[in-house]
Amino acid sequence: MKRRTRPAGTEPTSGPLRRSLPLLLQTLLVAALALPAGFAVAPAFLGPRTPASAEHTVPPWHQVPGALTPDGTVDGVETLSATAPLPVPAALAAQLNETLKTDGAGSFTGVVQDAATGEVLFDRSGDAARVPASNMKLLTAAAALSTLGPDHRFSTRAVAGTAPGSVVLTGGGDVLLGAGESVPGAVLGRAGLASLAQATVRALQDDGVSVPVTVLLDDSLFTGPALNPAWSLEDVAAGEVAPLFPLALNSARYDPAQTTGPRPQDAAMTAAEAFSAELAAAAATAGLTVAPGVARIPAGTADGAEPDTGAARVLAEVKSATVGQQVDLMLRTSDNYLTEVIGRLAAVAAGKPASNDGAVAVVLQQLEELGIPAGTLRAADVSGLALANQVSARQLADVVRAITSGADTRLRAALPGFPVAGLTGTLGDRYLDAASARGAGLVRAKTGTLNTVISLSGYVVDADGRLLVFSFIGNGLTPGAANKAALDRTASVLAACGCR
């Protein structure tokens, strides 16, 4: 069963407007990526002042911004006016009903809200439970940021085993490990197994180890089935997801540059074997040898635990990118594997089992704590790959509003991850035709695509300077029909609408 029409995170294809407006879109991208830093205070959206030469009919928040300042903000930005007029619901509905039409079978539901007040401006069966596809990741992002916090990092450790010379590679949740040396400025590959191996050899030298070194693997952090039974085996075979482990290279990809195709079915062992190879290379320069092969420690054992403390002695460790950075990558590329892992790690932080059930439970709990009723929500996973998920457009719009304007400012860390229309992530090759060009560079939204399902939930500033949040979900659609274009046109209406 085909789930995507293009690889997540690949470069957008060319289009008629890309050829005519490349410089404008690139400049808008600078603004789009810089503006989220200003979301710390509700309504928490920034827009640039109008240059003296600009047309007065173009709103200042839709102007091409000035240069970046040394601190990374946009030169000359100021907060939007809190007195900006709201769209009139009837006028808004008249425009949205013209664009929110299916191509073939199925139907769309949708909700548009004012971000500052929560007032519902458009509601088409907004409380109806629908299959959300990857819009489910918005719920997981909010849960992870509110439980783990945006600055949290995960450790991958090499600890001393009980046998002389034994080293236990212990997974702490980082599935974005790199095979080489650590790259501090990166998200994928910030923690490198080569750096971990080199530090481990130095620790072994300090301990006076002279016997051959043996490598063991402890990947016991997660519990329950590594594969969710709600997932299609065809999706697993295609590499949309894979068995989940608390450590992996490249988000369980063979090659960091390849984001499609089959994944390793034992990502933890793949990482452990890469570590063993790096350890052997580092050990050779120190006059040590590493025995071939890696053995997995059975779950429930504690090889290397100190008798007095019960904790293993750490020889070396490397730390991941922050949760905020990982959430951004997760949303921008719509990576199912990374999302499911982050869900399990959020469950651990909330004192729940590190399983699919625990991940689902923490997502539902965090929604309730954000004041978003979750009684009608049904979750079979936390990435949106399962067709058994049921979420309403209102619940998704409420989550976006919590991220942009809610009281818990930790959720603001998710904002840079929203794909930008026509520019980044899973929206990079959309909004390139005349019908949706008004939203290019302005609409920021999470996409969702399954065979008969599409969804789009995000935020945009309208032509009057009002920050709006929205969610549109299509179910029962004709596979391959032009329904993404309908959602893009609809979100573009919001960007251009004064609607009075």
Coordinates of C-alpha atoms in Angstrom, one line a residue:
M1 CA 0.0 0.0 0.0
K2 CA 1.6 3.2 -1.1
R3 CA 1.8 5.9 1.6
R4 CA 3.6 8.8 0.1
T5 CA 3.7 10.4 -3.3
R6 CA 7.3 11.7 -2.9
P7 CA 10.2 11.0 -0.5
A8 CA 9.9 13.1 2.7
G9 CA 12.5 15.8 3.0
T10 CA 13.8 15.7 -0.6
E11 CA 14.4 18.8 -2.6
P12 CA 11.2 20.3 -4.2
T13 CA 10.7 19.9 -7.9
S14 CA 10.7 22.8 -10.3
G15 CA 7.5 24.6 -11.2
P16 CA 6.3 27.6 -13.1
L17 CA 6.6 30.0 -10.1
R18 CA 9.9 28.6 -8.9
R19 CA 11.4 29.8 -12.2
S20 CA 9.9 33.3 -11.9
L21 CA 10.2 33.9 -8.2
P22 CA 13.2 32.1 -6.8
L23 CA 14.8 35.1 -5.2
L24 CA 11.6 36.2 -3.5
L25 CA 10.9 32.7 -2.1
Q26 CA 14.5 32.4 -0.9
T27 CA 14.2 35.8 0.9
L28 CA 10.8 34.8 2.4
L29 CA 12.5 31.6 3.6
V30 CA 14.9 33.7 5.6
A31 CA 12.0 35.4 7.3
A32 CA 10.0 32.1 7.8
L33 CA 12.9 30.4 9.5
A34 CA 13.8 33.4 11.7
L35 CA 10.3 34.4 12.8
P36 CA 9.5 31.5 15.2
A37 CA 12.0 32.8 17.7
G38 CA 9.5 35.5 18.5
F39 CA 6.7 33.2 19.6
A40 CA 7.6 33.3 23.3
V41 CA 4.7 35.7 24.2
A42 CA 1.2 35.1 23.0
P43 CA -0.1 35.9 20.4
A44 CA 3.5 35.5 19.6
F45 CA 4.0 36.2 16.0
L46 CA 6.4 38.7 14.4
G47 CA 6.2 40.6 11.1
P48 CA 8.6 43.0 9.4
R49 CA 8.0 46.7 9.2
T50 CA 7.1 48.0 5.7
P51 CA 10.2 49.4 3.9
A52 CA 9.7 53.0 2.8
S53 CA 9.7 52.0 -0.8
A54 CA 7.0 49.3 -0.3
E55 CA 3.5 49.5 -1.7
H56 CA 1.2 50.7 1.0
T57 CA -1.5 48.2 -0.1
V58 CA 0.7 45.3 0.9
P59 CA 0.5 44.5 4.6
P60 CA 3.8 44.8 6.5
W61 CA 3.8 41.2 7.7
H62 CA 3.7 40.1 4.0
Q63 CA 6.6 42.3 3.0
V64 CA 10.0 40.9 2.0
P65 CA 12.1 41.2 5.3
G66 CA 15.3 43.0 5.8
A67 CA 18.7 41.3 6.5
L68 CA 19.3 39.1 9.5
T69 CA 20.8 40.8 12.5
P70 CA 23.8 39.3 14.3
D71 CA 21.6 37.5 16.8
G72 CA 19.7 35.7 14.0
T73 CA 16.5 37.8 14.1
V74 CA 15.0 39.7 11.2
D75 CA 16.0 43.3 11.0
G76 CA 13.1 45.6 11.7
V77 CA 10.5 43.2 12.9
E78 CA 7.8 44.1 15.4
T79 CA 4.9 42.3 17.0
L80 CA 1.6 42.2 15.1
S81 CA -1.1 44.6 16.3
A82 CA -3.4 43.0 18.8
T83 CA -6.2 45.1 17.3
A84 CA -6.0 43.5 13.9
P85 CA -9.6 42.7 12.7
L86 CA -10.9 39.2 12.7
P87 CA -12.2 37.6 9.5
V88 CA -16.0 37.6 9.4
P89 CA -17.0 33.9 9.6
A90 CA -19.6 34.1 6.8
A91 CA -17.2 35.9 4.4
L92 CA -14.4 33.4 5.3
A93 CA -16.7 30.4 4.8
A94 CA -17.8 31.7 1.4
Q95 CA -14.3 31.6 0.2
L96 CA -13.2 28.3 1.9
N97 CA -16.3 26.5 0.6
E98 CA -15.2 27.3 -2.9
T99 CA -11.7 25.7 -2.5
L100 CA -12.3 22.9 0.1
K101 CA -13.8 20.5 -2.4
T102 CA -12.7 16.9 -3.1
D103 CA -11.6 15.7 -6.4
G104 CA -13.6 12.5 -6.7
A105 CA -14.8 10.5 -3.7
G106 CA -14.6 11.4 0.0
S107 CA -15.1 14.5 2.0
F108 CA -13.2 17.2 3.9
T109 CA -13.6 18.5 7.4
G110 CA -12.0 21.6 8.7
V111 CA -11.6 24.2 11.5
V112 CA -10.1 27.7 11.4
Q113 CA -9.5 29.5 14.7
D114 CA -8.2 32.8 15.8
A115 CA -4.9 32.0 17.6
A116 CA -5.2 34.7 20.2
T117 CA -8.7 34.1 21.4
G118 CA -9.6 30.6 20.2
E119 CA -12.7 31.9 18.4
V120 CA -13.8 29.4 15.8
L121 CA -14.1 31.3 12.4
F122 CA -14.8 28.3 10.2
D123 CA -16.2 24.9 11.2
R124 CA -17.1 22.1 8.8
S125 CA -17.8 19.0 10.9
G126 CA -14.8 20.0 13.0
D127 CA -15.6 17.5 15.8
A128 CA -15.9 14.5 13.5
A129 CA -13.3 11.8 14.2
R130 CA -11.1 11.2 11.1
V131 CA -7.9 9.4 10.2
P132 CA -5.3 12.1 10.6
A133 CA -2.3 10.5 8.8
S134 CA 0.9 12.3 9.8
N135 CA -0.9 15.2 11.4
M136 CA -0.8 12.8 14.4
K137 CA 2.9 13.9 14.8
L138 CA 1.7 17.3 16.0
L139 CA 0.2 15.6 19.1
T140 CA 3.4 13.7 19.7
A141 CA 5.5 16.8 19.3
A142 CA 3.4 18.6 21.9
A143 CA 3.6 15.7 24.3
A144 CA 7.4 15.3 23.9
L145 CA 8.1 19.0 24.5
S146 CA 5.9 19.2 27.6
T147 CA 7.2 16.0 29.2
L148 CA 10.9 15.9 28.2
G149 CA 11.4 19.7 27.6
P150 CA 13.0 21.2 24.5
D151 CA 16.5 21.2 25.9
H152 CA 16.7 17.6 27.0
R153 CA 19.3 15.3 25.3
F154 CA 19.7 11.5 25.1
S155 CA 22.9 9.8 26.0
T156 CA 24.5 6.8 24.3
R157 CA 27.0 5.2 26.7
A158 CA 29.8 2.8 26.7
V159 CA 29.9 1.2 30.2
A160 CA 32.3 -1.3 31.8
G161 CA 31.0 -4.9 31.8
T162 CA 31.5 -7.4 34.6
A163 CA 34.1 -9.4 32.6
P164 CA 37.6 -7.8 32.2
G165 CA 37.8 -5.8 29.0
S166 CA 34.1 -6.0 28.2
V167 CA 32.3 -2.9 27.0
V168 CA 28.5 -2.5 27.0
L169 CA 27.0 -0.2 24.4
T170 CA 23.9 1.2 26.1
G171 CA 21.1 2.8 24.1
G172 CA 19.5 5.8 25.8
G173 CA 17.1 6.9 23.0
D174 CA 19.3 8.5 20.4
V175 CA 18.4 7.1 17.0
L176 CA 20.1 10.0 15.1
L177 CA 23.6 8.6 15.8
G178 CA 26.3 9.1 13.2
A179 CA 28.9 6.5 12.3
G180 CA 31.8 9.0 12.3
E181 CA 32.9 11.6 14.8
S182 CA 30.4 13.8 16.6
V183 CA 29.2 16.9 14.8
P184 CA 28.2 19.5 17.5
G185 CA 26.2 21.7 15.1
A186 CA 24.2 18.8 13.6
V187 CA 20.9 17.2 14.5
L188 CA 21.4 14.0 12.5
G189 CA 24.9 12.8 13.6
R190 CA 25.4 15.2 16.5
A191 CA 26.6 12.2 18.5
G192 CA 29.1 10.1 16.6
L193 CA 30.1 6.5 17.3
A194 CA 33.7 7.1 16.3
S195 CA 34.0 9.8 19.0
L196 CA 32.4 7.4 21.5
A197 CA 34.8 4.6 20.5
Q198 CA 37.9 6.9 20.8
A199 CA 36.8 8.1 24.3
T200 CA 36.1 4.5 25.3
V201 CA 39.7 3.4 24.3
R202 CA 41.2 6.2 26.4
A203 CA 39.1 5.1 29.4
L204 CA 40.2 1.4 28.9
Q205 CA 43.9 2.6 28.7
D206 CA 43.4 4.5 32.0
D207 CA 42.0 1.3 33.5
G208 CA 45.1 -0.6 32.4
V209 CA 43.1 -3.0 30.2
S210 CA 45.4 -5.3 28.2
V211 CA 43.1 -8.3 27.4
P212 CA 41.1 -8.4 24.1
V213 CA 38.1 -6.1 24.4
T214 CA 34.6 -7.6 23.9
V215 CA 31.5 -5.6 22.9
L216 CA 28.0 -6.2 24.3
L217 CA 24.8 -4.4 23.4
D218 CA 22.1 -3.3 25.9
D219 CA 19.0 -2.1 24.0
S220 CA 16.6 -3.0 26.8
L221 CA 15.2 0.5 27.4
F222 CA 12.1 -0.1 25.2
T223 CA 9.4 -2.7 26.1
G224 CA 6.6 -4.3 24.3
P225 CA 6.6 -5.3 20.6
A226 CA 9.2 -3.5 18.4
L227 CA 6.7 -3.5 15.6
N228 CA 3.2 -2.2 16.1
P229 CA 0.6 -4.7 14.8
A230 CA -1.5 -1.8 13.6
W231 CA 1.1 -1.1 10.9
S232 CA 0.9 -2.5 7.4
L233 CA 3.7 -5.0 6.7
E234 CA 3.9 -3.4 3.3
D235 CA 4.8 -0.1 4.9
V236 CA 7.4 -1.9 7.0
A237 CA 8.9 -3.5 3.9
A238 CA 8.9 -0.2 2.1
G239 CA 10.8 1.5 4.9
E240 CA 8.1 3.8 6.2
V241 CA 8.9 2.4 9.6
A242 CA 10.9 -0.5 11.1
P243 CA 11.3 -2.3 14.5
L244 CA 11.9 0.3 17.2
F245 CA 15.1 0.3 19.3
P246 CA 16.6 3.0 21.7
L247 CA 19.6 3.5 19.5
A248 CA 20.1 3.6 15.7
L249 CA 22.2 5.2 13.0
N250 CA 20.6 7.9 10.8
S251 CA 17.1 7.4 12.2
A252 CA 17.4 3.7 11.2
R253 CA 18.6 4.3 7.7
Y254 CA 21.6 2.7 6.1
D255 CA 22.8 6.0 4.6
P256 CA 22.1 9.4 6.1
A257 CA 21.6 10.9 2.6
Q258 CA 19.0 8.3 1.8
T259 CA 15.5 8.9 3.3
T260 CA 13.5 6.3 1.4
G261 CA 13.7 2.6 0.9
P262 CA 14.0 -0.4 3.3
R263 CA 15.5 0.2 6.7
P264 CA 17.6 -2.0 8.9
Q265 CA 15.3 -4.5 10.7
D266 CA 17.7 -4.6 13.7
A267 CA 18.9 -1.0 13.9
A268 CA 20.4 -1.4 17.4
M269 CA 22.6 -4.3 16.3
T270 CA 23.6 -2.3 13.1
A271 CA 24.7 0.6 15.3
A272 CA 26.5 -1.8 17.7
E273 CA 28.4 -3.4 14.9
A274 CA 29.4 0.0 13.6
F275 CA 30.6 1.0 17.1
S276 CA 32.6 -2.2 17.4
A277 CA 34.3 -1.4 14.1
E278 CA 35.2 2.1 15.3
L279 CA 36.4 0.7 18.6
A280 CA 38.7 -1.8 16.8
A281 CA 40.2 1.1 14.7
A282 CA 40.8 3.2 17.8
A283 CA 42.1 0.3 19.8
A284 CA 44.7 -0.6 17.2
T285 CA 46.4 2.7 17.6
A286 CA 46.6 2.1 21.4
G287 CA 47.9 -1.4 21.2
L288 CA 44.6 -3.1 22.1
T289 CA 42.5 -5.6 20.2
V290 CA 38.8 -6.0 19.9
A291 CA 37.2 -9.4 19.6
P292 CA 34.9 -9.9 16.6
G293 CA 31.2 -9.9 17.0
V294 CA 28.7 -8.2 19.3
A295 CA 26.5 -10.1 21.8
R296 CA 23.1 -8.7 22.9
I297 CA 22.5 -8.7 26.7
P298 CA 19.2 -10.3 27.5
A299 CA 16.5 -8.0 28.8
G300 CA 16.3 -7.8 32.6
T301 CA 20.1 -8.3 33.1
A302 CA 22.4 -5.6 34.3
D303 CA 25.9 -6.5 33.1
G304 CA 28.4 -4.0 34.5
A305 CA 26.3 -2.9 37.5
E306 CA 28.4 -1.9 40.5
P307 CA 27.5 -4.1 43.5
D308 CA 27.1 -1.1 45.9
T309 CA 25.1 1.3 43.6
G310 CA 23.5 -1.0 41.0
A311 CA 24.6 1.4 38.3
A312 CA 27.1 0.7 35.5
R313 CA 30.4 2.5 35.4
V314 CA 30.4 4.8 32.4
L315 CA 33.5 4.7 30.3
A316 CA 32.4 7.3 27.8
E317 CA 29.2 8.8 26.4
V318 CA 27.9 11.0 23.6
K319 CA 24.8 13.2 23.7
S320 CA 22.1 13.7 21.1
A321 CA 20.7 16.9 19.7
T322 CA 18.0 18.5 21.8
V323 CA 14.5 17.3 21.9
G324 CA 13.4 20.6 20.4
Q325 CA 15.8 20.0 17.4
Q326 CA 14.6 16.5 17.0
V327 CA 11.0 17.5 17.0
D328 CA 11.7 20.1 14.3
L329 CA 13.4 17.4 12.2
M330 CA 10.5 15.0 12.9
L331 CA 7.9 17.5 11.7
R332 CA 9.8 18.8 8.7
T333 CA 10.6 15.4 7.3
S334 CA 7.6 13.5 8.7
D335 CA 9.9 10.6 9.9
N336 CA 7.7 7.9 11.3
Y337 CA 10.6 6.0 13.0
L338 CA 11.9 9.1 14.8
T339 CA 8.4 10.0 15.9
E340 CA 7.6 6.6 17.4
V341 CA 10.9 6.6 19.3
I342 CA 10.3 10.1 20.7
G343 CA 6.8 9.0 21.8
R344 CA 8.3 6.1 23.8
L345 CA 10.9 8.4 25.3
A346 CA 8.1 10.8 26.4
A347 CA 6.4 7.9 28.0
V348 CA 9.6 7.1 30.0
A349 CA 9.7 10.8 31.2
A350 CA 6.1 10.5 32.3
G351 CA 6.7 7.3 34.3
K352 CA 5.0 5.1 31.8
P353 CA 6.2 2.0 30.0
A354 CA 8.5 2.6 27.0
S355 CA 6.1 0.9 24.7
N356 CA 3.5 1.8 22.1
D357 CA 0.8 1.7 24.8
G358 CA 2.9 4.0 27.0
A359 CA 3.5 6.4 24.1
V360 CA -0.2 6.6 23.3
A361 CA -1.1 7.1 26.9
V362 CA 1.3 10.0 27.4
V363 CA 0.1 11.7 24.2
L364 CA -3.5 11.5 25.4
Q365 CA -2.6 12.6 28.9
Q366 CA -0.7 15.7 27.7
L367 CA -3.6 16.7 25.5
E368 CA -5.9 16.7 28.5
E369 CA -3.3 18.7 30.5
L370 CA -3.2 21.3 27.7
G371 CA -7.0 21.6 28.0
I372 CA -7.7 19.7 24.8
P373 CA -10.4 17.1 25.4
A374 CA -9.2 13.8 24.2
G375 CA -12.1 11.5 25.0
T376 CA -13.1 11.0 21.4
L377 CA -9.6 10.5 20.1
R378 CA -8.4 7.0 19.2
A379 CA -4.7 6.4 18.8
A380 CA -3.2 3.2 17.5
D381 CA 0.3 4.8 17.2
V382 CA 1.9 8.2 17.6
S383 CA 3.2 8.8 14.1
G384 CA 0.0 8.6 12.1
L385 CA 1.0 5.6 10.0
A386 CA -1.9 3.4 11.4
L387 CA -5.3 3.7 9.7
A388 CA -6.9 3.0 13.1
N389 CA -6.1 6.5 14.4
Q390 CA -9.1 8.9 14.8
V391 CA -8.6 12.6 15.5
S392 CA -10.8 15.6 14.8
A393 CA -9.8 18.7 13.0
R394 CA -10.7 20.7 16.1
Q395 CA -8.3 18.7 18.2
L396 CA -5.5 19.3 15.7
A397 CA -6.3 23.0 15.4
D398 CA -6.3 23.2 19.2
V399 CA -2.8 21.6 19.3
V400 CA -1.5 24.1 16.8
R401 CA -3.0 26.9 18.8
A402 CA -1.3 25.5 22.0
I403 CA 2.0 25.5 20.1
T404 CA 1.7 29.0 18.7
S405 CA -0.1 30.8 21.5
G406 CA -0.6 28.6 24.5
A407 CA 0.5 29.1 28.1
D408 CA 3.2 26.4 27.9
T409 CA 6.0 28.3 26.0
R410 CA 8.1 25.1 25.8
L411 CA 5.8 24.1 22.9
R412 CA 7.1 27.0 20.9
A413 CA 10.2 24.9 20.1
A414 CA 8.1 23.0 17.6
L415 CA 7.5 26.1 15.4
P416 CA 10.6 25.9 13.2
G417 CA 9.7 22.3 12.3
F418 CA 6.5 23.3 10.5
P419 CA 7.2 23.0 6.7
V420 CA 7.0 26.3 4.9
A421 CA 4.8 26.4 1.8
G422 CA 6.8 26.1 -1.4
L423 CA 10.1 26.1 0.4
T424 CA 10.9 23.5 3.0
G425 CA 10.2 19.9 4.1
T426 CA 7.1 18.1 2.9
L427 CA 5.7 21.4 1.5
G428 CA 8.8 22.2 -0.5
D429 CA 7.2 21.1 -3.8
R430 CA 3.8 22.6 -3.3
Y431 CA 2.3 26.1 -3.6
L432 CA 4.1 26.5 -6.9
D433 CA 1.1 27.2 -9.1
A434 CA -1.1 30.3 -9.6
A435 CA -4.0 28.9 -7.6
S436 CA -2.0 28.6 -4.4
A437 CA 0.9 31.1 -4.9
R438 CA -0.7 33.5 -2.3
G439 CA 0.3 31.0 0.4
A440 CA 3.9 30.5 -0.8
G441 CA 6.4 31.4 1.9
L442 CA 3.6 32.2 4.3
V443 CA 1.6 29.1 5.2
R444 CA 3.4 26.8 7.7
A445 CA 1.8 23.5 8.1
K446 CA 2.2 19.8 8.9
T447 CA 1.2 17.5 6.0
G448 CA -0.3 14.1 6.2
T449 CA -0.8 11.5 3.4
L450 CA -2.1 7.9 3.3
N451 CA -3.7 6.3 0.3
T452 CA -7.2 7.7 0.8
V453 CA -6.3 10.3 3.4
I454 CA -4.7 13.8 3.3
S455 CA -4.5 16.4 6.0
L456 CA -2.9 19.8 6.6
S457 CA -2.7 21.6 10.0
G458 CA -0.8 24.7 10.7
Y459 CA -0.8 28.5 11.0
V460 CA -0.7 31.6 8.9
V461 CA -1.0 35.4 9.3
D462 CA -3.9 36.7 7.2
A463 CA -3.8 39.9 5.1
D464 CA -5.1 42.0 8.1
G465 CA -2.4 40.7 10.4
R466 CA -4.4 38.2 12.4
L467 CA -2.7 34.9 13.3
L468 CA -4.9 32.0 12.3
V469 CA -4.6 28.3 13.1
F470 CA -6.3 25.7 11.0
S471 CA -6.7 22.0 10.3
F472 CA -8.2 20.3 7.2
I473 CA -8.7 16.5 6.9
G474 CA -9.8 14.5 3.9
N475 CA -10.9 10.9 4.3
G476 CA -12.3 8.4 1.8
L477 CA -10.6 10.2 -1.1
T478 CA -9.8 8.8 -4.5
P479 CA -6.2 7.7 -4.5
G480 CA -4.0 9.8 -6.8
A481 CA -6.6 12.5 -7.2
A482 CA -5.7 16.2 -7.0
N483 CA -6.8 16.7 -3.4
K484 CA -3.5 18.2 -2.1
A485 CA -4.1 21.1 -4.4
A486 CA -7.5 21.7 -2.8
L487 CA -5.9 22.0 0.6
D488 CA -3.1 24.2 -0.6
R489 CA -5.7 26.6 -2.3
T490 CA -7.7 26.6 0.9
A491 CA -4.7 27.5 3.2
S492 CA -3.7 30.2 0.6
V493 CA -7.2 31.7 1.0
L494 CA -6.3 32.2 4.7
A495 CA -3.0 33.9 3.9
A496 CA -4.6 36.4 1.5
C497 CA -8.0 36.9 3.2
G498 CA -9.2 40.0 4.9
C499 CA -12.6 38.4 4.6
R500 CA -14.7 41.3 5.8

